[in-house]
mmCIF file of C-alpha atoms in Angstrom:
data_model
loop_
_atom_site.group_PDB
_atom_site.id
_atom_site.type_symbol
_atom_site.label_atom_id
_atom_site.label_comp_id
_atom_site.label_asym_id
_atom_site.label_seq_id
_atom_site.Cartn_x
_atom_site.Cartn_y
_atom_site.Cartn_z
ATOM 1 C CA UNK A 268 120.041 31.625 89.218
ATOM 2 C CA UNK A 269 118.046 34.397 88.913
ATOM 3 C CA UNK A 270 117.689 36.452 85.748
ATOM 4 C CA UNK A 271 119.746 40.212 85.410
ATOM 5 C CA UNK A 272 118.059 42.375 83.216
ATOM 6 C CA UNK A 273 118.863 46.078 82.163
ATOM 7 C CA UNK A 274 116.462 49.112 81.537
ATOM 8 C CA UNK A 275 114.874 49.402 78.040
ATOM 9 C CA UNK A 276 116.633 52.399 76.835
ATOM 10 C CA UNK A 277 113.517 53.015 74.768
ATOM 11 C CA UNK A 278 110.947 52.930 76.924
ATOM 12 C CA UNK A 279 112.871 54.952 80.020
ATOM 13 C CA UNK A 280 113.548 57.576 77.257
ATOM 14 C CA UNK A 281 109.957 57.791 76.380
ATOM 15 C CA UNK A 282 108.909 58.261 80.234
ATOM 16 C CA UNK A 283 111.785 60.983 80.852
ATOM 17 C CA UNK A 284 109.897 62.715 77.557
ATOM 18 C CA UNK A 285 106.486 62.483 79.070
ATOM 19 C CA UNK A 286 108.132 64.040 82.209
ATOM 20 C CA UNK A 287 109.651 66.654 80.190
ATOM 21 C CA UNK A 288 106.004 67.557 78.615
ATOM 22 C CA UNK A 289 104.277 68.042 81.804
ATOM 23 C CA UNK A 290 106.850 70.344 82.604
ATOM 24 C CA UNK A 291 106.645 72.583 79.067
ATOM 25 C CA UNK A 292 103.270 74.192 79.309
ATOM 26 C CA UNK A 293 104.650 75.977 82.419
ATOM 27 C CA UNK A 294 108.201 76.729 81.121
ATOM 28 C CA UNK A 295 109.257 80.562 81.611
ATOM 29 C CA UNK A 296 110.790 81.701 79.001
ATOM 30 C CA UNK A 297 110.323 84.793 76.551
ATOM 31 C CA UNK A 298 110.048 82.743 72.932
ATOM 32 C CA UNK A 299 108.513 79.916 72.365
ATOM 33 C CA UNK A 300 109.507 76.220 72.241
ATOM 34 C CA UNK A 301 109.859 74.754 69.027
ATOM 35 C CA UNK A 302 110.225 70.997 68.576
ATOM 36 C CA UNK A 303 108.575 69.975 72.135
ATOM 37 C CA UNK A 304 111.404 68.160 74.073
ATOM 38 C CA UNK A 305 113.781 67.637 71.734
ATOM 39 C CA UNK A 306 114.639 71.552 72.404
ATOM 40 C CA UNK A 307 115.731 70.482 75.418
ATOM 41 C CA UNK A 308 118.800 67.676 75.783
ATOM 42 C CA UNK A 309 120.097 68.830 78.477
ATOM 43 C CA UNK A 310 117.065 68.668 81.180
ATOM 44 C CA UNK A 311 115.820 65.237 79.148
ATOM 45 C CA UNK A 312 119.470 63.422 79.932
ATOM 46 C CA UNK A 313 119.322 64.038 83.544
ATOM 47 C CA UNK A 314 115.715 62.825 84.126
ATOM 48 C CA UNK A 315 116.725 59.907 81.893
ATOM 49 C CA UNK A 316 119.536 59.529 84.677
ATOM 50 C CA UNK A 317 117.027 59.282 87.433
ATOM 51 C CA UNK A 318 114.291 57.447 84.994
ATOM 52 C CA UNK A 319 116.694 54.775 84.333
ATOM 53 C CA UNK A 320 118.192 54.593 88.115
ATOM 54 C CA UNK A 321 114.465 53.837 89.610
ATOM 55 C CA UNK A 322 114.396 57.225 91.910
ATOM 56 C CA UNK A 323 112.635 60.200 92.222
ATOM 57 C CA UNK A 324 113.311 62.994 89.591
ATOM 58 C CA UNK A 325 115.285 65.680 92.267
ATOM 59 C CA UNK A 326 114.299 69.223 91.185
ATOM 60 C CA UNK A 327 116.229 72.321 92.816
ATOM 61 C CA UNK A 328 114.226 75.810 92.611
ATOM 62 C CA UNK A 329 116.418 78.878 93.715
ATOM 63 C CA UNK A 330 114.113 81.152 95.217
ATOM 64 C CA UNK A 331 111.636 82.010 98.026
ATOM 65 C CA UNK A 332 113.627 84.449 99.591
ATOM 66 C CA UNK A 333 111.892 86.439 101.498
ATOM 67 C CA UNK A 334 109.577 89.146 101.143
ATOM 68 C CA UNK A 335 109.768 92.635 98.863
ATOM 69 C CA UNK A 336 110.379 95.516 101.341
ATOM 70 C CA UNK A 337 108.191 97.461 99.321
ATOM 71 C CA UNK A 338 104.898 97.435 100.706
ATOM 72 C CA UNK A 339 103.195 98.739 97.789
ATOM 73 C CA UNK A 340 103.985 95.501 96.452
ATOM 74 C CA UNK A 341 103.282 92.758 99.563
ATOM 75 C CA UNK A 342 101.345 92.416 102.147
ATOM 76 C CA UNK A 343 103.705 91.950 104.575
ATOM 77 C CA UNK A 344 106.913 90.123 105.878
ATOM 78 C CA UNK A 345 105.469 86.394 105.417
ATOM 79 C CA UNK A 346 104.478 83.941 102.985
ATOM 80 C CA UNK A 347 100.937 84.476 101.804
ATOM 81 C CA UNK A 348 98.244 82.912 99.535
ATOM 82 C CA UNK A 349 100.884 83.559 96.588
ATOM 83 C CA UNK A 350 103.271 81.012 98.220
ATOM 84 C CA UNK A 351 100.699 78.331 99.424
ATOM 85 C CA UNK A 352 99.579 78.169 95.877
ATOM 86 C CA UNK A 353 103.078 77.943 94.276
ATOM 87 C CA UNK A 354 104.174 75.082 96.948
ATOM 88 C CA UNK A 355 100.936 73.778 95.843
ATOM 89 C CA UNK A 356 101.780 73.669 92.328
ATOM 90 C CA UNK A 357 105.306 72.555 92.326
ATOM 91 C CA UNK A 358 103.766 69.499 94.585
ATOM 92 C CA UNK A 359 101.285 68.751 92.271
ATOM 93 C CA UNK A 360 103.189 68.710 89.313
ATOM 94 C CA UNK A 361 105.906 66.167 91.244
ATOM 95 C CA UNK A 362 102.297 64.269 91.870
ATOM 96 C CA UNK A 363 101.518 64.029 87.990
ATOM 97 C CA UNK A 364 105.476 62.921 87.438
ATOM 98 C CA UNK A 365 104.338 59.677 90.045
ATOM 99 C CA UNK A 366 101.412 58.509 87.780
ATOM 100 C CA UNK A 367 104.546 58.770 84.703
ATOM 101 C CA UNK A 368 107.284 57.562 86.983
ATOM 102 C CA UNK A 369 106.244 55.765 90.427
ATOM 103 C CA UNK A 370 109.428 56.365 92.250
ATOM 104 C CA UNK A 371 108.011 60.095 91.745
ATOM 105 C CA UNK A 372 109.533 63.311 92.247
ATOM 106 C CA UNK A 373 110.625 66.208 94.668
ATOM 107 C CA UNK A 374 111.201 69.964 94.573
ATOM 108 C CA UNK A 375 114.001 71.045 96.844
ATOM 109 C CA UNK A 376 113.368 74.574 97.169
ATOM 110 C CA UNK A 377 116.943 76.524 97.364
ATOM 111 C CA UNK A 378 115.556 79.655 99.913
ATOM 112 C CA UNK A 379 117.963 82.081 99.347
ATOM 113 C CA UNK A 380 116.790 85.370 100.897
ATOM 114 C CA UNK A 381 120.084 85.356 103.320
ATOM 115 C CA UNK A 382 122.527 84.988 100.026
ATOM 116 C CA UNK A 383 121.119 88.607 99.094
ATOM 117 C CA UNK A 384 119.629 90.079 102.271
ATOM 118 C CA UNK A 385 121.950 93.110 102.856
ATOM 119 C CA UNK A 386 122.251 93.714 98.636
ATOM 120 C CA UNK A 387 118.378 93.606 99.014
ATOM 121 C CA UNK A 388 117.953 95.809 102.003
ATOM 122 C CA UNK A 389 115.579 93.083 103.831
ATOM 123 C CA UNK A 390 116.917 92.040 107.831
ATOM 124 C CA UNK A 391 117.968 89.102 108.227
ATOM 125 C CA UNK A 392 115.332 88.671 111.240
ATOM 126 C CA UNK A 393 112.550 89.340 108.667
ATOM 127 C CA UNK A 394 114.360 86.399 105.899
ATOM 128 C CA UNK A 395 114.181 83.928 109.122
ATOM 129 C CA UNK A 396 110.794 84.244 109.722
ATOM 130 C CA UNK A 397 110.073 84.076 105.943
ATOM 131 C CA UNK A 398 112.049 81.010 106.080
ATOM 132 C CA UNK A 399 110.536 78.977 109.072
ATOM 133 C CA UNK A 400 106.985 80.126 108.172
ATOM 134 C CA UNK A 401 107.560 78.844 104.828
ATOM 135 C CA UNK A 402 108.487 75.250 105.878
ATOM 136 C CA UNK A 403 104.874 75.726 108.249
ATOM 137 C CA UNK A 404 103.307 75.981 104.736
ATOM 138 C CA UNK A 405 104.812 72.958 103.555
ATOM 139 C CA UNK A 406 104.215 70.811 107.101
ATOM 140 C CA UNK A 407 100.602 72.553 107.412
ATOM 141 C CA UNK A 408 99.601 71.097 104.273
ATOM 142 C CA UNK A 409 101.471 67.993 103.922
ATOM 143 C CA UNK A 410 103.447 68.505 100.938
ATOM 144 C CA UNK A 411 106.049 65.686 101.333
ATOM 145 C CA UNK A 412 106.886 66.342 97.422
ATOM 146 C CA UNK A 413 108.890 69.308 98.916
ATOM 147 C CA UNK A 414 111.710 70.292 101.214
ATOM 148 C CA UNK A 415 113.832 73.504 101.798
ATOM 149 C CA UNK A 416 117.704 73.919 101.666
ATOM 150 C CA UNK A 417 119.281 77.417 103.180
ATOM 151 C CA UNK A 418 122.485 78.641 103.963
ATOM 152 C CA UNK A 419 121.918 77.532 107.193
ATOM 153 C CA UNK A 420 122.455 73.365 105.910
ATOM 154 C CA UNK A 421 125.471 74.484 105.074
ATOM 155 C CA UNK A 422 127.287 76.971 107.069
ATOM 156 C CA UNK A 423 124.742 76.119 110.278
ATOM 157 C CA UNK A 424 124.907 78.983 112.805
ATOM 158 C CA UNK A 425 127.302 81.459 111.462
ATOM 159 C CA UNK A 426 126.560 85.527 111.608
ATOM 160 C CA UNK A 427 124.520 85.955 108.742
ATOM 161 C CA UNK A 428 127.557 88.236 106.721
ATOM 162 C CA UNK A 429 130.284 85.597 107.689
ATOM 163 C CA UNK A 430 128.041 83.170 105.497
ATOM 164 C CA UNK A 431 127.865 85.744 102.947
ATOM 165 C CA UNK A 432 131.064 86.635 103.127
ATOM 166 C CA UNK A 433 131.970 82.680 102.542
ATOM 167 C CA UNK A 434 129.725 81.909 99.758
ATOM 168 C CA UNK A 435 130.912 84.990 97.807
ATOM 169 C CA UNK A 436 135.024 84.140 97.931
ATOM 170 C CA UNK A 437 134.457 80.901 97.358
ATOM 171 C CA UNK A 438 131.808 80.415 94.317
ATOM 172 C CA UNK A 439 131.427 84.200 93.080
ATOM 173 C CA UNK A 440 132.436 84.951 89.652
ATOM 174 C CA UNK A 441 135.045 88.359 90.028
ATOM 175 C CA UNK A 442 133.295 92.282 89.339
ATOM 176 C CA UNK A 443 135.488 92.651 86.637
ATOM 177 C CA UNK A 444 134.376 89.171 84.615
ATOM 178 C CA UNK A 445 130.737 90.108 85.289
ATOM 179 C CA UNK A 446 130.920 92.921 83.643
ATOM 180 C CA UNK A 447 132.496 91.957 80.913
ATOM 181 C CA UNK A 448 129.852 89.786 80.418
ATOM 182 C CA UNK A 449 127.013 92.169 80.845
ATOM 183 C CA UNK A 450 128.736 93.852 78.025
ATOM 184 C CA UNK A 451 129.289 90.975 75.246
ATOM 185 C CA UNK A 452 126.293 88.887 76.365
ATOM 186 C CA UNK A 453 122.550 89.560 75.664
ATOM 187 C CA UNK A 454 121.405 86.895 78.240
ATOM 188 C CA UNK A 455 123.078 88.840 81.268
ATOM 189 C CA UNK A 456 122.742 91.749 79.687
ATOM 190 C CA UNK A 457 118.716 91.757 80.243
ATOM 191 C CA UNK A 458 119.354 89.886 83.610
ATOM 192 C CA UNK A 459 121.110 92.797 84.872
ATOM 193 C CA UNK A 460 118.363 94.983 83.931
ATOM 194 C CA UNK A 461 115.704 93.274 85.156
ATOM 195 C CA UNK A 462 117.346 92.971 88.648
ATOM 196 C CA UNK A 463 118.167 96.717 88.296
ATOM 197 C CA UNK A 464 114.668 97.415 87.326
ATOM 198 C CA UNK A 465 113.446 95.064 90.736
ATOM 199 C CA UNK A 466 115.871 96.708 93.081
ATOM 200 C CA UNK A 467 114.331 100.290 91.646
ATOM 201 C CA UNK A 468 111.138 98.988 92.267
ATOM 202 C CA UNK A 469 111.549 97.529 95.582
ATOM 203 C CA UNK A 470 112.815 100.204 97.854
ATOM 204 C CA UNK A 471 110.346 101.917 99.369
ATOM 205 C CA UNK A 472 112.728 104.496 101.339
ATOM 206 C CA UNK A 473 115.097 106.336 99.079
ATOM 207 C CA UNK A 474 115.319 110.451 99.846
ATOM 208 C CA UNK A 475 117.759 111.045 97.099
ATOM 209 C CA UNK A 476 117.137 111.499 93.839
ATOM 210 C CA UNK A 477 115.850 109.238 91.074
ATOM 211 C CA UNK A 478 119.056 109.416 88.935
ATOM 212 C CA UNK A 479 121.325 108.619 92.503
ATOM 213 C CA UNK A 480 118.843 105.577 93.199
ATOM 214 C CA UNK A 481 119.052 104.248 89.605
ATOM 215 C CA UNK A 482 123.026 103.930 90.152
ATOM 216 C CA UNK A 483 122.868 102.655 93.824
ATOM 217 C CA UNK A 484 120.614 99.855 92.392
ATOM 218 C CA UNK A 485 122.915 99.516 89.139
ATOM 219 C CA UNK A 486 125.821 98.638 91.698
ATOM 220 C CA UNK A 487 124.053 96.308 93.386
ATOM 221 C CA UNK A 488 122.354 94.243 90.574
ATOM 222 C CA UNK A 489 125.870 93.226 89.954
ATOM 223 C CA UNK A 490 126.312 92.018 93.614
ATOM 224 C CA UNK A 491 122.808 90.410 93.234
ATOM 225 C CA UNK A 492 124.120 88.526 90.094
ATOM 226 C CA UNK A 493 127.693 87.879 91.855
ATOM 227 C CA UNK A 494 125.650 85.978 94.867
ATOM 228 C CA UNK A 495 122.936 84.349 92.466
ATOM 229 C CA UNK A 496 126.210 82.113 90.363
ATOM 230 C CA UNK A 497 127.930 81.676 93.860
ATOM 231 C CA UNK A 498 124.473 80.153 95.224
ATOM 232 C CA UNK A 499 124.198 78.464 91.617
ATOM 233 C CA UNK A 500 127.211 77.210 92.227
ATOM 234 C CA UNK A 501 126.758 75.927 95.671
ATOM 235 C CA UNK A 502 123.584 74.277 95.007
ATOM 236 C CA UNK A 503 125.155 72.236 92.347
ATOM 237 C CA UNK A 504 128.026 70.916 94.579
ATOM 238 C CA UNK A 505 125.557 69.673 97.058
ATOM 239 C CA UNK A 506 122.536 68.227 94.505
ATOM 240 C CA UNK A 507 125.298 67.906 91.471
ATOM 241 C CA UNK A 508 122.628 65.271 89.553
ATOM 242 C CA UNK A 509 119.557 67.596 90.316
ATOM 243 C CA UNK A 510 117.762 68.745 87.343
ATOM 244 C CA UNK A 511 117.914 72.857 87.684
ATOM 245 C CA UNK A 512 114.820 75.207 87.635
ATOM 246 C CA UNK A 513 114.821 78.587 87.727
ATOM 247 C CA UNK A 514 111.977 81.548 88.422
ATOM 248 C CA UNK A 515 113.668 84.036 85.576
ATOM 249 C CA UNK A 516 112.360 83.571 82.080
ATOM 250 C CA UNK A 517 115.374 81.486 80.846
ATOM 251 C CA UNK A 518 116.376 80.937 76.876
ATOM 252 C CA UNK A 519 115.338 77.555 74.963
ATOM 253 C CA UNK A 520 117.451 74.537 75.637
ATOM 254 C CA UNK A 521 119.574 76.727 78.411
ATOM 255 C CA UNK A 522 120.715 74.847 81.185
ATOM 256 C CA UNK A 523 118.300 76.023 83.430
ATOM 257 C CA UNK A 524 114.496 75.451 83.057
ATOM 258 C CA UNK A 525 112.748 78.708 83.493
ATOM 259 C CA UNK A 526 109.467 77.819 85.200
ATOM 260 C CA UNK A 527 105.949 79.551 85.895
ATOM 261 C CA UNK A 528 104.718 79.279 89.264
ATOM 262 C CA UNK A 529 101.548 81.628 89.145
ATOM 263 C CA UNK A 530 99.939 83.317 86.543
ATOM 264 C CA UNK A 531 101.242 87.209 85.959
ATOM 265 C CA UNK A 532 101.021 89.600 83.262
ATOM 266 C CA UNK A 533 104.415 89.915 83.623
ATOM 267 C CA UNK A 534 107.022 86.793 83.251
ATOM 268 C CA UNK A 535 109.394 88.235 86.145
ATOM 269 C CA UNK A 536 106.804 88.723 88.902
ATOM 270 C CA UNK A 537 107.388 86.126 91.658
ATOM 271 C CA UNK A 538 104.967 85.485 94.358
ATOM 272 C CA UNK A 539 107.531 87.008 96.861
ATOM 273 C CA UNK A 540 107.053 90.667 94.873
ATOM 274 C CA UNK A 541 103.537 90.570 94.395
ATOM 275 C CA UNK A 542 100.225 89.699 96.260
ATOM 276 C CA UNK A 543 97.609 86.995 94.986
ATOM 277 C CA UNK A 544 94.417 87.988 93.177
ATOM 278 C CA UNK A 545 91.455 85.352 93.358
ATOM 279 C CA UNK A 546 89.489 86.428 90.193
ATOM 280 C CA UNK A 547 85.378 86.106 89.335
ATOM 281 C CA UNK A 548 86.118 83.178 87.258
ATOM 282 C CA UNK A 549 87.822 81.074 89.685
ATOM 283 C CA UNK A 550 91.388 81.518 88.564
ATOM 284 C CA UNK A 551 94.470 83.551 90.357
ATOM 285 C CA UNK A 552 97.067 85.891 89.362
ATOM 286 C CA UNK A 553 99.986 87.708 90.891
ATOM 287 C CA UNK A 554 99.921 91.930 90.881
ATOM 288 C CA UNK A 555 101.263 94.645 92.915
ATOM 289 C CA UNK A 556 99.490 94.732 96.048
ATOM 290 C CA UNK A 557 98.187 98.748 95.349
ATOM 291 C CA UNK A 558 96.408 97.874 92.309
ATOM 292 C CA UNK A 559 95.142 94.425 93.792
ATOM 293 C CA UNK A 560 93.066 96.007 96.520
ATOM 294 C CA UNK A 561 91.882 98.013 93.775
ATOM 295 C CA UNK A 562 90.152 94.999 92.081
ATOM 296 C CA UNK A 563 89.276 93.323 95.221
ATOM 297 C CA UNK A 564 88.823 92.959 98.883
ATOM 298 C CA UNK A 565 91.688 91.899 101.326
ATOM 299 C CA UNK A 566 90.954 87.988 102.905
ATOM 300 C CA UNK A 567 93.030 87.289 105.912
ATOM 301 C CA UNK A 568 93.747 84.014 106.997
ATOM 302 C CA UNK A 569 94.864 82.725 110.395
ATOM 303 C CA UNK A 570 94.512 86.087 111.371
ATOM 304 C CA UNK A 571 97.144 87.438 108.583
ATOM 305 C CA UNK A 572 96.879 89.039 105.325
ATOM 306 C CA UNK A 573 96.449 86.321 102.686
ATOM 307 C CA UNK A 574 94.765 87.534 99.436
ATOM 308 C CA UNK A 575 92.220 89.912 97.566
ATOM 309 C CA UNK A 576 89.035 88.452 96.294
ATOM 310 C CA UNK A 577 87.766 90.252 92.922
ATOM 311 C CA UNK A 578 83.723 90.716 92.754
#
């Protein structure tokens, strides 16, 4: 009769921790990290629950929406160098969790341009082609480590508002609890005015004044923040034991691990609001597209705008 043994609890904990480290020196997050992993139980129990299960470590990244409308910003509608290297990264990384853990890892990458589109002012025909030329990227350069989840997994072929509509009744905290939050809480407090500050910054089109803009955008940061817990929300009901990353700089030991794609000067830049620099000494960085061409000359690639090249 063959022998039933169970995991060491000691040595699966140690692996979840070395999994944890490779993970800090790219954590997002405005303060440091004191005390290495023990700052964070909550991420190091649910790799332990995959660790000890023998499967792959399941990541889920809200983000990669679509493109800024600003075109000071971007270089266009589509995914450029500032993507491929992210999906890089994030597929790398789930390649150093193998040589830890063999069952591995993957990055399911939450797209959620659609979510936000009309709070964002972006079509919806320009978040589809974001969308399908972002799983290109992934197929083009074999990044099995990765896959994409939309609204359209879950709601399939509905008009892009009924989805909206849907997501918001159903998972959406009220107006009136939001902002009742944004006033007692510091957290939301600075989320709200970083979103504010983005939706300033992204429109491009605006003929009224400064002060009407300011409170268009204030208005719909809340939306934005409304849709980001619905998606939240949704996410976790369909990957409830994934372990939850996040693109905004997020507090030590929070439930969500804030995590650095690129390198930026500024910890809310995204690759989606920005344009990749390739610097003289071989490293990149994520700026505003107007000051990047200052520094460097535009590269296209498969006949598209994919980068400036400094020197």
């Amino acid at each position: 009769m063959p022998l039933t043994t169970t995991p060491d609890t000691r040595s699966t904990s140690g692996i979840s921790a070395a999994i944890l480290n490779l993970l800090l020196p790219h954590h997002r997050t405005t303060t440091a990290a004191p005390g290495g992993v023990v700052a964070f139980p909550h991420q190091l129990r649910q790799i332990d629950h995959f660790v000890r299960a023998g499967e792959p470590v399941v990541f889920t990244l809200p983000g990669f929406p679509c493109k800024s409308p600003n075109p000071a910003k971007v270089l266009g509608h589509l995914p450029d160098q500032g993507e491929r290297l992210s999906l890089g990264f994030l597929n790398t990384l789930c390649g150093e969790i193998e040589r830890i853990h063999p069952p591995g890892a993957r990055v399911i990458i939450c797209s959620d341009g659609h979510v936000f589109g009309d709070l964002i002012r972006v079509p919806d025909d320009h978040i589809d082609r974001y969308a399908d030329a972002l799983g290109h990227l992934i197929r083009e350069a074999a990044l099995h480590r990765l896959s994409v989840f939309d609204l359209r997994d879950v709601l399939g072929d509905l008009p892009h508002g009924a989805k909206r509509a849907r997501v918001q009744q159903r998972y959406a905290p009220t107006l009136e609890a939001l902002r009742a939050e944004v006033r007692s809480e510091g957290h939301t407090l600075a989320l709200y005015r970083g979103i504010t500050r983005f939706l300033v910054d992204d429109t491009a089109d605006f003929t009224g004044t400064r002060s009407a803009l300011q409170r268009d955008c204030r208005k719909r940061a809340y939306g934005v923040i409304q849709r980001s817990r619905a998606w939240g929300a949704l996410i976790a009901e369909h990957h409830p034991r994934a372990v939850r990353l996040s693109i905004h700089p997020q507090a030590i030991g929070a439930p969500k691990f804030g995590i650095r794609l690129l390198d930026a000067p500024d910890v809310w830049t995204t690759p989606w609001h920005s344009a990749a620099l390739h610097r003289t000494d071989g490293t990149w960085t994520l700026m505003p597209r107007i000051r990047a061409e200052q520094l460097g000359r535009l590269v296209h690639r498969h006949g598209r705008p994919s980068h400036y090249e400094q020197g």
